[in-house]
């Protein structure tokens, strides 16, 4: 019988998760695979603070975004500064780039992963503390950076064994294209203002692009016929997008054009993208309505909002929990050997053998408690590939299911 908490035990905070067992193994598999793939693409690891001055996020993400206006965990610390638990990685990495003079490393390819915090309504695939993997290329203006970053995302999903997910790609154009498109959207949505959701009526003033992103059915019905960015692209912006798409084709990355895809944040220019489960796929079934698993784009305007020099950059982030849901449950590592201590006087010999096994790369454990008779049952119950018996005279025999080269090598070295 598990020991249940008594009535006065504190509960976990709403929207946080205690992850254990096969789910935790899936989580670790995502993080480990990301670590391996980012090295293949030569992204350097960075470790970032979990909190920053509130203005780092307010200025870079934008006051009118959902994140800044209603999702941040902000508080005053004992010194009276307004601090915020990071709701995303990009703003903090941009701040670090400027405060540490990382310009000297440009173009800088960095990657990280860890916890983020957003005050959202918790539901499947949406938490208040969640985790992301994140990759950024800072100080690179050329479309090759976008291609590189997307090729890495695509390879990562493949190596995780995730299928039924497609790259949805759009361009928001350069500053001028985006401005002209914005004006056309204001005119179009302005004409039906009264029929839009309250949120979108407000967006009309502050950031009309985001109406395209709305999930409200009252807005959705106008989105399909809204003006498209293609009509407003400058020739430079068009050439940039063409270079990205032909690079992706050459790299074997499948993509589909998503004309109303905009990213929620203010700082995006040119490329914007999301990896989304295909309709009717197992991935879509697994994730329900919380469907975007990876999103990002080019954020050439961000550094200036933090007081830095204009700096082109592109990046993406993906939710580890959502990726882990697609990976499915994963088992603990296979138990290759159990040292079965049959007599307590053999404890020294058992520990010596155990340390040799582990040093030799053999996944191993020990059974050394309970009655002598029960120990054998305990060992068998864990279903190890081998049981190594130790008594008062030391190690004396093995039962094995098949051969294990590493285990054989360890035993050979002993004699
Ligand atoms: P959504 O539209 O789902 O709210 P978003 O645009 O807020 O996503 P981003 O800020 O781009 O998401 O974050 C990138 C990824 O991080 C998302 O695609 C998703 O996988 C994950 N993510 C974002 N918010 C959460 C959350 N509250 N809980 C779990 N994962 C999240
Ligand atoms: Mg969100």
XYZ file of C-alpha atoms and ligand atoms in Angstrom:
447
model
C 0.000 0.000 0.000
C 1.457 3.394 -0.899
C 1.629 5.785 1.998
C -0.837 8.541 1.214
C -0.336 12.151 2.203
C -2.146 13.267 5.342
C -4.657 16.082 5.096
C -2.177 18.803 6.010
C 0.456 17.985 3.344
C 0.932 20.900 0.921
C -0.283 20.279 -2.623
C 1.772 20.928 -5.764
C 1.148 24.273 -7.459
C -1.581 24.180 -10.122
C -0.075 23.769 -13.577
C 3.139 22.117 -12.351
C 3.935 18.457 -12.923
C 5.830 15.816 -11.000
C 7.177 13.651 -13.779
C 8.242 10.086 -12.997
C 8.813 6.690 -14.593
C 8.162 6.171 -18.333
C 7.076 9.820 -18.780
C 10.285 11.037 -17.183
C 12.280 8.686 -19.431
C 10.493 10.146 -22.477
C 11.328 13.651 -21.237
C 14.996 12.699 -20.795
C 15.056 11.078 -24.251
C 13.903 14.370 -25.810
C 16.538 16.394 -23.958
C 19.333 13.882 -24.700
C 18.442 13.661 -28.386
C 18.391 17.454 -28.603
C 21.847 17.604 -26.984
C 23.201 15.130 -29.535
C 21.653 16.832 -32.559
C 22.622 20.367 -31.561
C 26.258 19.233 -31.405
C 25.994 17.801 -34.938
C 25.012 21.276 -36.109
C 27.635 22.934 -33.879
C 25.277 24.873 -31.664
C 27.096 25.827 -28.454
C 25.432 25.216 -25.122
C 24.390 28.181 -22.943
C 22.976 28.149 -19.420
C 20.671 31.058 -18.696
C 19.237 32.571 -15.512
C 15.698 31.478 -14.660
C 14.772 35.073 -13.830
C 15.527 38.455 -15.343
C 14.495 42.034 -14.788
C 10.875 42.338 -15.883
C 11.821 44.900 -18.542
C 13.918 42.307 -20.408
C 10.685 40.528 -21.352
C 8.388 43.549 -21.417
C 10.602 45.439 -23.876
C 11.542 42.585 -26.166
C 8.393 40.459 -26.299
C 6.126 43.523 -26.340
C 3.638 44.935 -23.858
C 0.615 43.992 -25.953
C 1.402 40.285 -26.254
C -0.486 37.655 -24.259
C 2.739 36.671 -22.548
C 3.565 40.118 -21.196
C 0.044 41.365 -20.607
C -1.311 38.333 -18.763
C 1.017 35.347 -18.464
C 4.135 36.516 -16.628
C 5.129 35.528 -13.106
C 6.453 38.885 -11.953
C 7.320 39.874 -8.404
C 9.223 42.436 -6.466
C 12.331 41.042 -4.775
C 13.560 42.106 -1.353
C 15.605 44.882 -2.943
C 12.529 46.350 -4.638
C 13.413 45.306 -8.217
C 10.677 43.943 -10.460
C 11.783 40.487 -11.582
C 10.078 37.900 -13.783
C 10.441 34.133 -14.073
C 11.405 33.609 -17.709
C 8.392 32.885 -19.958
C 10.730 32.160 -22.918
C 14.461 31.880 -23.636
C 14.998 34.282 -26.520
C 14.720 37.577 -24.624
C 17.192 36.461 -21.946
C 19.656 35.154 -24.529
C 19.413 38.466 -26.407
C 20.036 40.347 -23.151
C 23.071 38.138 -22.465
C 24.380 38.686 -26.000
C 24.378 42.430 -25.376
C 25.597 42.497 -21.773
C 28.438 39.998 -22.344
C 29.666 41.338 -25.660
C 28.953 38.034 -27.397
C 29.006 40.015 -30.667
C 32.644 38.895 -30.877
C 31.378 35.335 -31.502
C 28.882 36.303 -34.222
C 27.390 34.497 -35.978
C 26.662 32.777 -32.685
C 24.824 29.468 -32.662
C 23.532 28.612 -29.198
C 21.187 26.050 -27.687
C 19.716 25.456 -24.264
C 16.859 23.769 -22.462
C 15.084 24.156 -19.155
C 11.966 25.322 -17.323
C 9.789 28.303 -18.265
C 6.832 29.851 -16.499
C 3.561 31.232 -17.830
C 0.359 31.939 -15.951
C -1.991 30.077 -18.294
C -5.094 27.967 -17.864
C -3.620 24.505 -17.288
C -4.851 21.722 -19.590
C -3.415 18.811 -21.544
C -0.098 19.935 -23.045
C -0.324 23.360 -21.361
C 1.249 23.986 -17.974
C 2.356 26.886 -15.813
C 5.816 25.455 -15.452
C 6.822 23.774 -18.678
C 10.102 23.080 -20.428
C 11.538 24.000 -23.779
C 14.470 23.135 -25.947
C 15.688 26.244 -27.716
C 18.100 27.066 -30.546
C 19.174 30.493 -31.789
C 21.537 31.871 -34.439
C 22.442 35.462 -33.604
C 24.243 37.896 -35.879
C 23.413 36.084 -39.120
C 21.405 37.960 -41.757
C 21.581 35.365 -44.507
C 18.787 32.905 -45.335
C 21.252 30.036 -44.884
C 20.888 30.557 -41.117
C 17.131 29.979 -41.373
C 17.738 26.850 -43.449
C 20.298 25.513 -40.979
C 18.033 26.085 -38.018
C 15.055 24.428 -39.673
C 17.130 21.493 -40.900
C 18.186 20.899 -37.297
C 14.571 20.988 -36.083
C 13.556 18.561 -38.818
C 16.392 16.136 -38.027
C 15.571 16.313 -34.326
C 11.947 15.305 -34.925
C 13.095 12.455 -37.160
C 15.568 11.208 -34.567
C 12.845 11.337 -31.935
C 10.802 9.084 -34.226
C 8.014 11.657 -34.481
C 5.996 11.335 -37.692
C 2.853 13.028 -38.980
C 4.187 16.512 -38.255
C 4.749 19.162 -40.963
C 6.689 22.391 -41.108
C 4.273 25.291 -41.742
C 6.215 28.182 -43.183
C 5.477 31.838 -43.839
C 7.263 35.106 -44.356
C 6.293 38.348 -42.646
C 8.519 40.293 -45.029
C 10.981 43.003 -44.060
C 9.983 46.100 -42.064
C 8.435 47.892 -45.074
C 6.525 44.862 -46.379
C 5.223 44.157 -42.925
C 4.075 47.781 -42.514
C 2.173 47.782 -45.828
C 0.557 44.435 -45.026
C -0.367 45.699 -41.587
C -2.133 48.739 -43.058
C -4.108 46.509 -45.450
C -5.136 44.235 -42.574
C -6.309 47.212 -40.525
C -8.478 48.338 -43.408
C -9.875 44.842 -44.037
C -10.627 43.915 -40.438
C -11.662 47.497 -39.623
C -14.585 47.140 -42.040
C -15.981 44.218 -39.987
C -14.778 45.395 -36.605
C -18.098 44.932 -34.802
C -18.275 41.281 -35.788
C -14.812 40.425 -34.429
C -14.107 39.037 -30.953
C -13.436 41.594 -28.220
C -9.792 40.537 -28.146
C -9.410 41.088 -31.867
C -11.109 44.486 -31.725
C -8.347 45.407 -29.347
C -5.686 43.731 -31.541
C -6.886 45.879 -34.432
C -5.414 48.883 -32.667
C -2.324 47.295 -31.195
C -1.206 44.477 -33.464
C -3.598 43.558 -36.264
C -1.332 40.727 -37.491
C -2.321 38.797 -34.450
C -5.951 38.612 -35.523
C -4.710 36.048 -38.067
C -3.516 33.974 -35.122
C -6.868 34.083 -33.296
C -8.586 30.833 -32.406
C -11.989 32.513 -31.914
C -14.522 31.340 -34.560
C -15.864 34.911 -34.880
C -12.413 35.946 -36.181
C -11.598 32.724 -38.041
C -14.330 33.266 -40.606
C -12.717 36.505 -41.825
C -9.140 35.237 -41.747
C -9.310 33.077 -44.895
C -10.012 36.070 -47.156
C -7.753 38.558 -45.407
C -5.021 40.285 -47.471
C -1.948 38.083 -47.964
C 1.626 39.135 -47.323
C 2.683 38.063 -50.837
C 0.973 41.102 -52.337
C 3.153 43.390 -50.212
C 6.552 41.697 -50.299
C 9.435 43.856 -51.467
C 11.681 42.182 -54.013
C 14.374 41.736 -51.352
C 11.929 40.078 -48.994
C 10.674 37.849 -51.801
C 14.233 36.834 -52.702
C 14.973 36.067 -49.072
C 11.970 33.791 -48.757
C 12.797 32.039 -52.033
C 16.328 31.373 -50.785
C 14.935 29.850 -47.580
C 12.496 27.577 -49.390
C 14.997 26.396 -51.995
C 17.514 25.724 -49.216
C 14.941 23.631 -47.381
C 14.158 21.694 -50.539
C 17.851 20.987 -51.062
C 18.196 19.855 -47.443
C 15.235 17.499 -47.850
C 13.057 19.334 -45.327
C 9.371 19.050 -46.231
C 7.356 22.220 -45.713
C 4.015 23.733 -46.554
C 3.131 27.380 -47.064
C 0.915 28.798 -44.311
C -0.122 32.274 -45.427
C -1.862 33.300 -42.218
C 0.832 31.997 -39.879
C 2.126 34.849 -37.732
C 4.008 34.417 -34.530
C 2.513 35.907 -31.388
C 5.494 38.103 -30.587
C 6.287 41.597 -31.818
C 9.870 41.077 -32.835
C 9.494 38.747 -35.827
C 10.554 39.607 -39.419
C 10.864 37.481 -42.549
C 10.671 33.778 -41.763
C 8.007 32.530 -39.342
C 7.304 28.850 -38.831
C 5.682 26.167 -36.741
C 5.813 22.383 -36.773
C 2.218 21.230 -36.488
C 0.712 17.707 -36.396
C -1.094 16.749 -39.629
C -4.850 16.617 -39.363
C -6.068 13.128 -38.455
C -2.559 11.906 -37.580
C -1.714 10.019 -34.399
C 0.271 13.097 -33.369
C -2.846 15.290 -33.662
C -4.823 12.751 -31.611
C -2.165 12.721 -28.912
C -1.952 16.491 -28.555
C -5.554 17.567 -28.986
C -6.008 21.270 -29.419
C -2.574 22.188 -28.007
C -1.073 21.405 -31.316
C 2.002 23.469 -32.103
C 5.064 21.580 -30.977
C 7.844 23.822 -32.233
C 7.743 27.431 -33.313
C 10.044 30.267 -34.196
C 11.298 32.655 -36.793
C 13.556 35.547 -37.580
C 13.645 38.330 -35.027
C 15.786 41.027 -36.610
C 14.120 43.769 -34.557
C 14.678 42.348 -31.070
C 18.143 43.612 -30.134
C 17.150 47.212 -30.803
C 14.216 46.952 -28.419
C 16.794 46.072 -25.740
C 18.955 49.057 -26.640
C 21.466 47.133 -28.763
C 22.662 47.690 -32.313
C 20.520 46.203 -35.075
C 21.346 42.474 -35.060
C 19.785 39.897 -37.356
C 18.856 36.645 -35.652
C 16.669 33.584 -36.021
C 15.575 30.935 -33.543
C 13.027 28.379 -32.406
C 11.708 26.750 -29.280
C 9.759 23.549 -28.704
C 7.858 22.291 -25.689
C 9.576 19.241 -24.199
C 6.302 17.987 -22.655
C 4.548 18.064 -26.027
C 7.454 16.313 -27.745
C 7.549 13.728 -24.949
C 3.835 13.036 -25.471
C 4.563 12.225 -29.115
C 7.558 10.077 -28.245
C 5.304 8.032 -25.949
C 6.286 6.222 -22.786
C 9.838 4.985 -22.649
C 11.120 2.282 -20.371
C 13.882 2.548 -17.837
C 17.241 1.372 -19.217
C 17.477 -2.425 -19.453
C 18.874 -3.916 -16.262
C 21.882 -5.898 -17.445
C 23.041 -7.417 -14.180
C 21.958 -7.885 -10.595
C 24.473 -8.781 -7.926
C 22.633 -11.150 -5.586
C 24.169 -11.112 -2.125
C 23.317 -14.525 -0.701
C 25.141 -14.114 2.582
C 25.816 -10.828 4.374
C 29.469 -11.760 4.901
C 29.973 -11.330 1.169
C 29.066 -7.612 1.206
C 32.613 -6.374 0.555
C 33.046 -8.723 -2.405
C 29.605 -7.739 -3.732
C 30.407 -4.030 -3.637
C 33.731 -4.620 -5.364
C 32.045 -6.600 -8.142
C 29.326 -3.965 -8.488
C 31.822 -1.165 -8.903
C 33.723 -3.172 -11.535
C 30.497 -3.774 -13.437
C 29.507 -0.120 -13.454
C 32.998 1.047 -14.359
C 32.777 -1.434 -17.252
C 29.558 0.166 -18.504
C 27.192 -2.581 -17.332
C 23.804 -1.311 -16.067
C 23.662 -3.051 -12.701
C 22.048 -3.096 -9.293
C 22.259 -5.090 -6.070
C 19.855 -7.064 -3.916
C 21.243 -7.236 -0.396
C 18.325 -6.966 2.009
C 15.510 -9.138 3.303
C 15.606 -12.848 4.114
C 18.027 -14.981 2.086
C 15.162 -16.798 0.430
C 13.335 -13.613 -0.583
C 16.470 -12.055 -2.099
C 16.448 -14.477 -5.006
C 12.779 -13.719 -5.739
C 13.478 -9.988 -5.526
C 16.308 -10.294 -8.047
C 14.241 -12.356 -10.506
C 11.307 -9.967 -10.245
C 13.392 -7.121 -11.680
C 14.019 -9.247 -14.773
C 17.771 -8.640 -15.151
C 19.710 -10.046 -18.104
C 22.095 -11.699 -15.642
C 22.188 -12.634 -11.957
C 25.630 -12.742 -10.345
C 25.639 -14.638 -7.065
C 27.924 -13.649 -4.231
C 28.225 -15.468 -0.888
C 30.682 -15.409 2.030
C 33.398 -16.822 -0.234
C 32.857 -14.120 -2.879
C 31.448 -14.219 -6.408
C 30.769 -17.802 -7.439
C 28.283 -18.144 -10.300
C 26.149 -16.467 -12.943
C 22.857 -17.161 -14.720
C 22.599 -15.261 -17.993
C 19.976 -14.717 -20.643
C 22.298 -14.366 -23.630
C 25.804 -12.952 -23.793
C 26.780 -9.393 -22.950
C 30.243 -8.413 -24.178
C 30.809 -5.748 -21.559
C 29.758 -8.066 -18.754
C 31.963 -10.865 -20.093
C 34.915 -8.458 -20.269
C 34.431 -7.370 -16.641
C 34.342 -10.973 -15.420
C 37.392 -11.887 -17.503
C 39.415 -9.039 -16.021
C 38.751 -10.456 -12.532
C 40.481 -13.774 -13.175
P 0.522 28.264 -28.007
O -0.076 28.807 -29.238
O 0.363 26.756 -27.860
O 0.152 29.007 -26.756
P 2.925 29.787 -28.084
O 2.875 30.504 -29.363
O 2.567 30.487 -26.824
O 2.081 28.421 -28.184
P 5.758 29.672 -28.031
O 5.867 30.811 -27.146
O 6.132 29.811 -29.448
O 4.305 29.055 -27.930
O 6.533 28.420 -27.426
C 7.043 27.380 -28.268
C 6.542 26.030 -27.835
O 6.555 25.888 -26.423
C 5.094 25.733 -28.194
O 4.996 25.330 -29.500
C 4.771 24.616 -27.231
O 5.305 23.375 -27.669
C 5.510 25.036 -25.997
N 4.648 25.725 -25.028
C 4.281 27.028 -25.022
N 3.516 27.308 -23.951
C 3.400 26.141 -23.252
C 2.740 25.751 -22.032
N 2.075 26.625 -21.292
N 2.838 24.461 -21.619
C 3.536 23.558 -22.353
N 4.172 23.854 -23.501
C 4.112 25.116 -23.954
Mg 0.819 30.681 -25.673
